[in-house]
Short mmCIF file of C-alpha atoms in Angstrom, two decimals:
data_model
loop_
_atom_site.label_atom_id
_atom_site.label_comp_id
_atom_site.label_asym_id
_atom_site.label_seq_id
_atom_site.Cartn_x
_atom_site.Cartn_y
_atom_site.Cartn_z
CA ASP J 110 -45.20 -5.47 25.97
CA ALA J 111 -42.45 -3.75 23.95
CA SER J 112 -43.29 -0.19 24.99
CA GLY J 113 -40.16 -0.05 27.13
CA ILE J 114 -37.79 -1.66 24.62
CA ASN J 115 -34.22 -0.42 24.63
CA VAL J 116 -32.12 -1.15 21.54
CA THR J 117 -28.39 -0.43 21.71
CA GLN J 118 -26.60 -0.36 18.38
CA PRO J 119 -23.16 -1.97 18.28
CA THR J 120 -19.77 -0.42 17.69
CA CYS J 121 -16.61 -2.09 16.43
CA LEU J 122 -15.68 -2.70 20.09
CA GLN J 123 -18.90 -4.28 21.42
CA GLY J 124 -22.06 -5.90 20.11
CA GLY J 125 -25.56 -4.48 20.21
CA SER J 126 -28.34 -5.43 22.60
CA ILE J 127 -32.16 -5.63 22.85
CA ASN J 128 -33.61 -5.18 26.33
CA GLY J 129 -36.83 -4.12 28.05
CA ILE J 130 -39.41 -6.49 26.54
CA LEU J 131 -41.95 -7.65 29.15
CA VAL J 132 -44.13 -10.79 28.84
CA ASN J 133 -47.22 -11.56 30.94
CA GLY J 134 -49.31 -14.74 30.86
CA ASN J 135 -49.06 -18.39 31.77
CA GLY J 136 -45.37 -19.07 32.30
CA PRO J 137 -42.79 -20.32 32.15
CA PHE J 138 -42.14 -18.88 28.69
CA ASP J 139 -40.04 -20.13 25.82
CA TYR J 140 -38.14 -17.37 23.97
CA GLN J 141 -36.94 -17.99 20.41
CA TRP J 142 -35.06 -15.26 18.53
CA THR J 143 -33.96 -15.33 14.91
CA ASN J 144 -30.24 -14.85 14.14
CA THR J 145 -29.10 -15.90 17.63
CA THR J 146 -29.14 -18.93 19.92
CA GLN J 147 -29.94 -16.83 23.00
CA ILE J 148 -33.20 -17.92 24.65
CA THR J 149 -33.99 -15.02 26.99
CA ALA J 150 -36.21 -11.96 26.57
CA SER J 151 -33.15 -9.72 26.61
CA ILE J 152 -30.29 -10.51 24.25
CA ASN J 153 -26.79 -9.02 24.01
CA ASN J 154 -23.56 -9.04 22.02
CA LEU J 155 -25.44 -8.85 18.73
CA ALA J 156 -23.98 -8.44 15.27
CA ASP J 157 -25.79 -6.50 12.56
CA GLY J 158 -29.00 -8.09 11.26
CA ASN J 159 -32.76 -8.38 11.88
CA TYR J 160 -33.96 -10.03 15.09
CA SER J 161 -37.53 -11.31 15.58
CA LEU J 162 -38.90 -12.86 18.78
CA THR J 163 -41.44 -15.67 19.21
CA VAL J 164 -42.71 -16.27 22.77
CA THR J 165 -44.53 -19.52 23.67
CA ASP J 166 -46.40 -19.92 26.96
CA LEU J 167 -47.20 -22.99 29.08
CA ASN J 168 -50.27 -23.80 26.96
CA GLY J 169 -48.39 -23.59 23.65
CA CYS J 170 -49.88 -20.22 22.72
CA THR J 171 -47.47 -17.94 20.83
CA VAL J 172 -46.97 -14.26 20.16
CA ASN J 173 -44.48 -12.65 17.79
CA TYR J 174 -42.57 -9.39 17.88
CA GLY J 175 -40.13 -7.79 15.47
CA PRO J 176 -38.09 -7.48 13.55
CA VAL J 177 -35.64 -5.28 15.41
CA THR J 178 -32.80 -4.04 13.20
CA ILE J 179 -29.26 -3.97 14.53
CA THR J 180 -26.82 -1.97 12.42
CA THR J 181 -23.06 -1.88 12.97
CA PRO J 182 -21.65 1.51 11.99
CA ALA J 183 -18.99 1.46 9.33
CA GLY J 184 -15.53 1.65 10.85
CA PRO J 185 -12.61 3.60 9.42
CA THR J 186 -10.69 2.50 6.35
CA ALA J 187 -7.08 3.65 6.24
CA ALA J 188 -5.77 4.78 2.85
CA PHE J 189 -2.95 7.02 1.67
CA THR J 190 -0.91 7.96 -1.39
CA TRP J 191 2.41 9.76 -1.77
CA SER J 192 4.19 12.04 -4.21
CA PRO J 193 6.64 11.74 -5.87
CA ASN J 194 6.00 8.04 -6.40
CA GLU J 195 9.72 7.15 -6.56
CA PRO J 196 11.45 9.85 -4.50
CA ASN J 197 15.15 10.47 -4.29
CA VAL J 198 17.07 10.69 -1.04
CA ALA J 199 16.39 14.09 0.60
CA ASP J 200 13.31 14.77 -1.56
CA ASN J 201 10.26 16.07 0.28
CA VAL J 202 7.69 13.27 0.12
CA SER J 203 4.07 14.34 0.63
CA PHE J 204 1.87 11.61 2.12
CA THR J 205 -1.84 12.32 1.55
CA ASN J 206 -4.35 10.73 3.91
CA ASN J 207 -7.27 9.35 1.87
CA SER J 208 -8.99 7.54 4.75
CA ASN J 209 -12.78 7.81 4.87
CA ALA J 210 -14.19 10.67 6.98
CA VAL J 211 -10.66 11.71 7.79
CA THR J 212 -11.73 14.94 9.52
CA ASN J 213 -13.24 12.92 12.39
CA PHE J 214 -10.23 10.65 12.76
CA ASN J 215 -7.02 10.61 14.71
CA SER J 216 -4.19 9.71 12.33
CA GLU J 217 -0.83 8.33 13.40
CA TRP J 218 2.01 7.74 10.93
CA THR J 219 5.02 5.55 11.66
CA ILE J 220 8.22 5.45 9.59
CA GLY J 221 11.02 3.42 11.10
CA ASN J 222 10.93 4.05 14.84
CA THR J 223 9.40 7.52 14.58
CA SER J 224 5.69 8.33 14.86
CA PHE J 225 3.81 11.46 13.78
CA ASN J 226 0.28 12.59 14.71
CA SER J 227 -1.11 14.55 11.77
CA THR J 228 -3.72 14.18 9.05
CA ASN J 229 -1.14 14.38 6.25
CA LEU J 230 2.62 14.11 6.43
CA ASP J 231 5.68 15.58 4.72
CA TYR J 232 8.84 13.55 5.18
CA SER J 233 12.37 13.39 3.76
CA PHE J 234 14.31 10.13 3.73
CA THR J 235 18.01 10.31 4.52
CA ASP J 236 18.90 6.94 2.97
CA ASN J 237 17.93 4.93 -0.07
CA GLY J 238 16.14 1.59 -0.07
CA PHE J 239 12.72 0.18 0.76
CA PHE J 240 10.81 1.64 3.72
CA ASP J 241 7.51 0.62 5.33
CA VAL J 242 5.13 3.49 6.04
CA GLN J 243 2.29 2.75 8.48
CA LEU J 244 -0.91 4.74 8.96
CA VAL J 245 -3.29 4.02 11.85
CA VAL J 246 -6.64 5.85 11.85
CA THR J 247 -8.97 5.87 14.86
CA ASP J 248 -12.55 7.20 14.75
CA MET J 249 -14.73 8.71 17.45
CA ASN J 250 -15.83 5.23 18.57
CA ASN J 251 -12.20 4.17 19.04
CA CYS J 252 -12.49 1.87 16.04
CA MET J 253 -9.16 1.50 14.26
CA ASP J 254 -7.75 0.49 10.90
CA THR J 255 -4.12 0.09 9.87
CA LEU J 256 -2.46 0.27 6.46
CA ILE J 257 1.22 -0.42 5.71
CA GLN J 258 2.70 0.40 2.32
CA THR J 259 6.29 0.12 1.11
CA ILE J 260 8.01 3.06 -0.57
CA TYR J 261 11.20 2.81 -2.61
CA VAL J 262 13.62 5.68 -2.11
CA ILE J 263 16.23 6.06 -4.83
CA GLY J 264 19.80 7.05 -4.13
CA ASP J 265 22.34 8.47 -6.57
CA ALA J 266 22.83 6.30 -9.64
CA THR J 267 26.07 4.31 -9.67
CA ILE J 268 27.24 3.63 -13.22
CA PRO J 269 29.86 1.00 -14.11
CA ASN J 270 32.76 1.81 -16.42
CA VAL J 271 33.64 -1.69 -17.63
CA LEU J 272 31.65 -4.36 -19.45
CA THR J 273 33.29 -7.77 -19.88
CA LEU J 274 31.67 -9.84 -22.62
CA ASN J 275 33.53 -13.10 -22.05
CA ASN J 276 30.47 -15.29 -21.32
CA ASP J 277 31.49 -16.00 -17.74
CA GLY J 278 28.13 -14.74 -16.44
CA LYS J 279 29.72 -11.81 -14.61
CA ASN J 280 29.63 -8.11 -15.46
CA GLU J 281 28.04 -8.79 -18.85
CA VAL J 282 25.17 -6.30 -18.50
CA PHE J 283 25.42 -2.53 -18.19
CA LEU J 284 23.87 -2.50 -14.71
CA ILE J 285 23.13 0.92 -13.20
CA ASP J 286 22.55 0.85 -9.47
CA ALA J 287 19.64 3.03 -8.23
CA LEU J 288 18.30 3.39 -11.78
CA LYS J 289 15.21 5.59 -11.90
CA SER J 290 12.16 4.48 -13.87
CA ASN J 291 11.76 6.01 -17.34
CA SER J 292 15.40 7.03 -17.63
CA SER J 293 16.65 7.29 -21.22
CA LEU J 294 20.02 5.90 -22.25
CA VAL J 295 22.14 6.36 -25.37
CA ILE J 296 25.43 4.54 -26.01
CA ILE J 297 27.69 5.78 -28.81
CA ASN J 298 30.86 4.29 -30.28
CA ARG J 299 34.05 6.26 -30.96
CA TRP J 300 32.88 7.15 -34.49
CA GLY J 301 29.71 8.77 -33.16
CA ASN J 302 27.37 5.96 -34.16
CA VAL J 303 24.53 5.04 -31.79
CA VAL J 304 24.81 1.37 -30.84
CA PHE J 305 22.02 1.40 -28.24
CA GLU J 306 19.22 3.75 -27.23
CA THR J 307 16.00 3.60 -25.26
CA ASP J 308 13.56 5.96 -23.56
CA ASN J 309 13.12 3.59 -20.61
CA TYR J 310 16.30 1.75 -19.74
CA LEU J 311 15.71 -1.52 -17.87
CA ASN J 312 19.30 -2.46 -17.01
CA ASP J 313 19.33 -4.84 -19.94
CA TRP J 314 22.06 -3.71 -22.38
CA ASN J 315 24.45 -6.63 -22.84
CA GLY J 316 26.78 -5.07 -25.39
CA THR J 317 24.57 -5.79 -28.41
CA ASN J 318 24.52 -3.44 -31.42
CA LYS J 319 20.94 -2.29 -32.02
CA GLU J 320 21.37 -2.47 -35.80
CA THR J 321 23.10 -5.81 -36.26
CA ASN J 322 22.13 -7.53 -33.00
CA ASP J 323 25.78 -8.64 -32.71
CA ARG J 324 28.08 -7.97 -29.80
CA VAL J 325 29.99 -4.71 -30.17
CA THR J 326 33.76 -4.80 -30.54
CA ASP J 327 36.28 -4.01 -27.85
CA GLY J 328 36.75 -0.33 -27.20
CA VAL J 329 35.64 2.74 -25.32
CA TYR J 330 32.00 3.83 -25.65
CA THR J 331 30.26 6.97 -24.47
CA TYR J 332 26.99 6.80 -22.55
CA LEU J 333 24.41 9.52 -21.84
CA LEU J 334 21.85 8.81 -19.14
CA ILE J 335 18.95 11.26 -18.72
CA GLU J 336 16.83 10.79 -15.61
CA PRO J 337 13.09 11.67 -15.52
CA ASN J 338 13.82 14.96 -13.76
CA GLY J 339 16.13 16.00 -16.62
CA MET J 340 19.36 15.28 -14.75
CA LYS J 341 22.05 14.15 -17.21
CA LYS J 342 24.90 11.78 -16.46
CA HIS J 343 27.51 10.90 -19.06
CA GLY J 344 30.83 9.14 -19.17
CA PHE J 345 32.75 6.26 -20.72
CA ILE J 346 32.44 2.50 -20.58
CA HIS J 347 35.22 0.11 -21.61
CA VAL J 348 33.95 -2.98 -23.43
CA VAL J 349 36.30 -5.99 -23.45
CA HIS J 350 35.78 -9.58 -24.54
#
C-alpha cells in the first residue's frame, strides 16, 4: 500500500528518503530496492536516481512498486570575471559575478584578509603583483561553491638604461619590469635609424639590429615605449660590449 508514501528530495547537505510504504500479508518480508543495499521498506540518505521495490513474502510470492525518482537539485556554480584584465595599481577593478541564479545567492568575496558581502565588487589594489581573489556563493539550501582566481596587478614600468653585450649572461636583454601586454617599443640609434620595433614587446630585445640581425655597436640609443592606454615613456639606453 503506497497511498501514504512520503518522498523527500535531497539537497546538497543531505540525501533523499522514501517512507510510508505499508505491506500486509504472510511475513516476514524481504525488501529489495534497486540502486541501494538497504533492505527495509523505508530507505534514507539517497542520491539521485530511480528506486524500485520488490517485496517477497514467506511463501515466495512477490509484488513490485516503483520506480520512485529522486532528484538532487543543482547546486550553485561560482563564476566571475574582471575588468580591466591586467589592471594597474590604483585602477578601479570591476569584478562581475557570473554565478548561476546569482539573485538567489549570498556572495562573499575575499581579497587578502578582507571580505566583502556583495553580488559584484569594485576594488583598487594598492600594490603590484599576483593576488588571489576568492568568491563563495551560497544558495537558499545553504549549498556552497567556491572559486579562486589569480589577478596580476601591474605597477609602474621600470626601464633599464644600460645593456651590456659581453656574453656573460647578465644584463644582455632590454628587460622592462612591470611591462604591460601589447606595449609597443621603438629603439633608434643616434642617426635616427630604427634598429628595433614591435607592436607587442616581449622583453626580448638583445641588442640585435632588425635589418642586419647583427649586434648593434656601442653607443647611446633612444627608446620609445607606448603602453596600451597610450601612456608614452621615452629615454636613453647605453649599449656597451
